[in-house]
XYZ file of C-alpha atoms in Angstrom:
334
model
C -129.518 -2.572 -9.234
C -127.438 -5.643 -8.396
C -129.792 -7.836 -10.495
C -129.237 -5.410 -13.410
C -125.446 -5.630 -13.158
C -125.505 -9.406 -12.890
C -127.810 -9.665 -15.901
C -125.375 -7.536 -17.949
C -122.406 -9.717 -16.843
C -124.301 -12.957 -17.630
C -125.231 -11.612 -21.144
C -121.629 -10.605 -21.798
C -120.364 -14.012 -20.716
C -122.951 -15.710 -22.884
C -121.953 -13.629 -25.829
C -118.289 -14.459 -25.392
C -119.088 -18.175 -25.093
C -121.202 -18.065 -28.200
C -118.442 -16.396 -30.232
C -115.963 -18.879 -28.992
C -118.159 -21.851 -29.820
C -118.861 -20.387 -33.246
C -115.162 -20.075 -34.029
C -114.583 -23.687 -32.904
C -117.396 -25.462 -34.730
C -117.801 -23.381 -37.909
C -116.733 -25.425 -40.929
C -114.826 -22.439 -42.336
C -112.154 -23.002 -39.749
C -111.983 -26.815 -40.286
C -108.357 -26.834 -41.294
C -105.182 -28.330 -39.938
C -104.038 -24.776 -39.217
C -106.081 -22.340 -37.169
C -106.804 -18.858 -38.379
C -106.000 -16.323 -35.704
C -108.505 -13.532 -35.128
C -106.225 -10.451 -35.349
C -107.180 -6.759 -35.566
C -105.273 -5.421 -38.598
C -106.557 -1.798 -38.606
C -109.108 0.553 -37.273
C -111.029 3.136 -39.206
C -112.576 5.702 -36.865
C -111.932 3.235 -34.085
C -113.938 0.432 -35.876
C -111.780 -2.704 -36.444
C -110.883 -4.611 -39.611
C -109.921 -8.098 -38.612
C -108.400 -11.180 -40.296
C -111.896 -12.624 -40.182
C -113.136 -9.896 -42.462
C -110.289 -10.648 -44.918
C -110.867 -14.406 -44.592
C -114.536 -14.107 -45.456
C -113.771 -12.288 -48.764
C -110.925 -14.724 -49.510
C -113.427 -17.636 -49.337
C -115.655 -15.711 -51.764
C -113.005 -15.390 -54.421
C -113.249 -18.874 -56.035
C -117.010 -18.657 -56.371
C -116.935 -15.114 -57.792
C -114.293 -15.830 -60.343
C -114.878 -19.578 -60.974
C -111.264 -20.559 -60.276
C -109.538 -22.923 -57.840
C -107.749 -21.137 -55.040
C -106.506 -23.294 -52.244
C -107.031 -22.060 -48.712
C -103.242 -22.305 -48.187
C -102.988 -19.343 -50.603
C -104.644 -16.978 -48.135
C -101.401 -15.153 -47.335
C -100.877 -14.373 -51.016
C -104.273 -12.688 -51.474
C -104.645 -11.249 -47.961
C -102.813 -7.904 -48.667
C -104.928 -7.065 -51.694
C -108.197 -7.940 -49.938
C -107.190 -6.049 -46.729
C -106.375 -2.892 -48.735
C -109.664 -3.281 -50.592
C -111.654 -3.378 -47.335
C -109.557 -0.521 -45.919
C -110.373 1.702 -48.841
C -114.028 0.845 -48.636
C -114.190 1.684 -44.927
C -112.340 4.953 -45.446
C -114.749 5.956 -48.285
C -117.778 5.101 -46.165
C -116.330 6.967 -43.208
C -115.694 10.138 -45.247
C -119.175 9.887 -46.818
C -120.720 9.559 -43.272
C -118.679 12.601 -42.153
C -120.202 14.716 -44.850
C -123.674 13.287 -44.182
C -123.993 11.306 -47.441
C -126.921 8.896 -46.947
C -127.451 5.854 -49.209
C -131.068 4.640 -48.912
C -131.734 0.828 -48.706
C -133.893 1.020 -51.802
C -131.055 2.751 -53.798
C -128.533 0.114 -52.616
C -130.907 -2.732 -53.495
C -131.481 -1.322 -56.925
C -127.760 -1.023 -57.584
C -127.236 -4.641 -56.265
C -129.841 -5.929 -58.683
C -128.058 -4.222 -61.622
C -124.701 -5.673 -60.431
C -126.218 -9.179 -59.967
C -127.727 -9.019 -63.456
C -124.314 -8.157 -64.956
C -122.635 -10.921 -62.917
C -125.113 -13.508 -64.157
C -124.258 -12.583 -67.734
C -120.761 -13.951 -66.953
C -121.752 -16.723 -64.470
C -125.409 -17.678 -65.201
C -125.597 -20.392 -62.545
C -124.063 -18.537 -59.598
C -126.201 -18.382 -56.351
C -125.038 -16.148 -53.578
C -125.375 -16.948 -49.925
C -126.597 -14.255 -47.446
C -123.158 -13.557 -46.197
C -121.875 -13.195 -49.791
C -124.652 -10.866 -50.635
C -123.639 -8.764 -47.683
C -120.065 -8.599 -48.944
C -121.208 -7.502 -52.393
C -123.494 -4.813 -50.903
C -120.716 -3.523 -48.661
C -118.599 -3.000 -51.806
C -121.413 -1.350 -53.742
C -122.365 0.893 -50.825
C -118.697 2.149 -50.545
C -118.690 2.864 -54.250
C -122.090 4.559 -54.299
C -121.243 6.689 -51.161
C -117.943 7.764 -52.641
C -119.609 8.910 -55.922
C -122.205 10.848 -54.012
C -119.507 12.456 -51.761
C -117.382 13.518 -54.765
C -120.401 14.969 -56.561
C -121.723 16.730 -53.503
C -118.502 18.252 -52.441
C -116.737 19.078 -55.758
C -119.570 19.034 -58.319
C -119.153 22.742 -59.006
C -115.535 22.110 -60.146
C -116.743 19.866 -62.926
C -118.667 22.607 -64.737
C -117.732 22.798 -68.537
C -118.231 26.062 -70.321
C -119.454 26.649 -73.881
C -115.999 27.841 -74.888
C -114.444 24.528 -73.724
C -117.028 22.675 -75.781
C -116.165 24.813 -78.849
C -112.426 24.087 -78.393
C -113.169 20.347 -78.063
C -115.043 20.441 -81.419
C -112.279 22.306 -83.100
C -109.596 19.831 -81.970
C -111.980 16.959 -82.977
C -112.446 18.165 -86.467
C -108.695 18.626 -86.896
C -107.946 14.937 -86.231
C -106.542 13.166 -89.283
C -108.235 9.979 -90.607
C -105.008 8.111 -89.899
C -105.078 8.818 -86.112
C -104.763 5.580 -84.277
C -107.113 4.407 -81.495
C -107.143 1.438 -79.167
C -109.708 -0.238 -77.041
C -108.456 -2.170 -73.949
C -109.079 -3.481 -70.584
C -107.109 -2.575 -67.467
C -106.568 -3.560 -63.893
C -104.583 -1.059 -61.840
C -103.034 -1.041 -58.397
C -101.489 2.224 -57.307
C -98.435 2.451 -55.047
C -96.919 5.355 -53.069
C -93.086 4.957 -53.311
C -92.070 1.313 -53.993
C -93.873 -0.862 -56.421
C -92.824 -4.261 -54.957
C -95.970 -4.918 -52.876
C -98.324 -3.802 -55.636
C -96.404 -5.990 -58.069
C -96.815 -9.070 -55.854
C -100.544 -8.394 -55.478
C -100.896 -8.048 -59.290
C -99.003 -11.385 -59.718
C -101.768 -13.082 -57.674
C -104.446 -11.389 -59.693
C -102.716 -12.459 -62.954
C -102.668 -16.111 -61.637
C -106.532 -15.817 -61.341
C -106.780 -14.461 -64.848
C -104.537 -17.286 -66.221
C -106.882 -19.786 -64.569
C -109.764 -18.360 -66.500
C -111.355 -15.774 -64.092
C -113.229 -13.174 -66.203
C -111.083 -10.142 -66.805
C -114.029 -7.709 -66.383
C -115.202 -9.351 -63.133
C -111.703 -9.299 -61.632
C -111.284 -5.568 -62.635
C -114.586 -4.661 -60.979
C -113.374 -6.247 -57.696
C -109.604 -5.420 -57.496
C -108.826 -2.493 -59.821
C -108.186 0.851 -58.098
C -108.909 2.798 -61.289
C -112.141 4.673 -61.894
C -112.470 2.441 -64.931
C -113.649 -0.401 -62.665
C -117.122 1.166 -62.939
C -116.996 0.093 -66.613
C -115.598 -3.344 -65.740
C -112.094 -2.083 -66.445
C -112.856 -1.381 -70.172
C -111.374 1.758 -71.789
C -113.383 2.566 -74.892
C -111.662 3.814 -78.040
C -108.969 6.284 -77.060
C -106.196 7.901 -79.129
C -102.855 6.246 -78.671
C -101.358 9.721 -78.152
C -103.490 10.079 -74.901
C -101.869 6.983 -73.393
C -99.072 7.000 -70.804
C -95.782 6.347 -72.705
C -94.985 3.172 -70.685
C -98.556 1.839 -71.417
C -98.141 2.647 -75.149
C -94.908 0.582 -75.228
C -96.790 -2.369 -73.823
C -99.366 -2.180 -76.526
C -96.880 -1.515 -79.362
C -96.751 -5.194 -80.599
C -99.305 -6.649 -78.280
C -101.637 -9.315 -79.825
C -105.332 -8.777 -79.295
C -106.918 -10.823 -76.499
C -103.756 -11.657 -74.629
C -103.550 -10.549 -70.968
C -100.264 -8.722 -70.399
C -98.532 -7.962 -67.165
C -97.814 -7.183 -64.417
C -96.182 -4.043 -65.741
C -94.848 -1.072 -63.746
C -95.980 2.385 -65.008
C -93.569 4.704 -63.206
C -95.196 7.935 -64.358
C -98.573 6.870 -62.897
C -97.045 5.099 -59.921
C -99.130 1.996 -60.752
C -98.808 -1.635 -61.596
C -101.141 -2.912 -64.403
C -102.455 -5.956 -66.172
C -103.955 -5.086 -69.490
C -105.660 -6.722 -72.438
C -105.755 -5.237 -75.942
C -109.317 -5.460 -77.344
C -108.872 -3.729 -80.662
C -107.033 -1.242 -82.913
C -108.605 1.097 -85.399
C -107.929 4.434 -87.095
C -110.080 7.551 -86.949
C -111.327 6.751 -90.479
C -112.192 3.115 -89.667
C -114.191 4.168 -86.531
C -116.319 6.453 -88.669
C -117.081 8.418 -85.560
C -118.974 11.677 -85.638
C -118.176 14.543 -83.343
C -120.113 14.059 -80.029
C -122.995 16.399 -79.288
C -122.548 19.398 -76.944
C -124.116 17.297 -74.119
C -121.851 14.357 -74.780
C -118.805 16.576 -74.888
C -119.672 18.167 -71.534
C -120.064 14.662 -70.088
C -116.645 13.553 -71.427
C -114.871 16.583 -70.032
C -116.754 16.530 -66.782
C -115.846 12.780 -66.267
C -112.118 13.595 -66.966
C -112.086 16.322 -64.257
C -113.938 13.974 -61.902
C -111.349 11.226 -62.461
C -108.502 13.587 -61.538
C -110.321 14.740 -58.386
C -111.129 11.161 -57.329
C -107.481 10.246 -57.552
C -106.462 13.257 -55.542
C -109.068 12.340 -52.889
C -107.880 8.736 -52.734
C -104.345 9.913 -52.103
C -105.699 12.101 -49.245
C -107.594 9.096 -47.722
C -104.507 6.933 -47.621
C -102.432 9.709 -46.121
C -105.081 10.754 -43.629
C -105.313 10.362 -39.829
C -108.676 8.714 -39.435
C -107.274 5.209 -39.600
C -104.484 3.276 -38.063
C -102.857 0.064 -39.298
C -101.870 -1.795 -36.163
C -98.309 -2.745 -35.440
C -97.582 -6.174 -36.812
C -100.457 -6.111 -39.374
C -98.277 -5.808 -42.443
C -95.923 -8.436 -41.109
C -98.943 -10.679 -40.387
C -100.404 -10.237 -43.806
C -97.098 -10.973 -45.538
C -96.603 -14.316 -43.870
C -98.682 -17.502 -43.403
C -102.010 -17.342 -41.631
C -100.593 -19.341 -38.677
C -97.822 -16.922 -37.771
């Protein structure tokens, strides 16, 4: 019995020594300043630390092919932290409702993601730790989709009467009806937009340096459009938020605009106009019944997802530790 206890103590001491040695000699920390390991939050009692945030920060320049100095960590830390927090909350809720993502399913999704990434960055090679970060993000997205479908799928049912009404409205659209195609990166806020605005300013800096808009949207946007790389396909101008419509009123195609605050949506956005056309120019035909059901179903799903995200961020299954926000808003050597 004594031998067993001593063995456990020795193993624990060895583990602590190994961790300390790793933090001292790892090149990542080879800076004039030292990064403190600080627990920022817990999700179901599992910690999110500054090291988690730091690992993703180091991944940014490679993912977006831009120069980001390590001294800029404090600028990007809040966005990255909230990204990790949302992923952990989504995974936690999926686990609570027994949503299981098989390894094969995750690997297949990763290969699709990697293929799309290499269309933008053909020469990129990911390290094992970077692959893990990518898979963590993908697993959170996949788990969240499965959870929403499993719990609320019945709400997304579309009746034949709704399809008939959609067709009627479609056929009444005048040829002069204006459409736009655009890209969006969205960060939502609860009450005050200041923090979200600062985060978007950092994202805009990356875009100004040449980071691919679609790639940045996939990583940082909080809108459901991130699944489509932030691209909103041809949509009637009348369906846009009034504040967003004002932004696009005289916007030149291809220019990234923002950050802008959309008060109705409680969101800060960066957008890029990709095209303008009329109903007549698009020469669209009315979607089939199946396509209409998919369109209406996705719209209902989008609303439900936003409601569930609000619930997550107002829930009780996580705790942001005292001092975390202050730590994130200052330099890494606070």
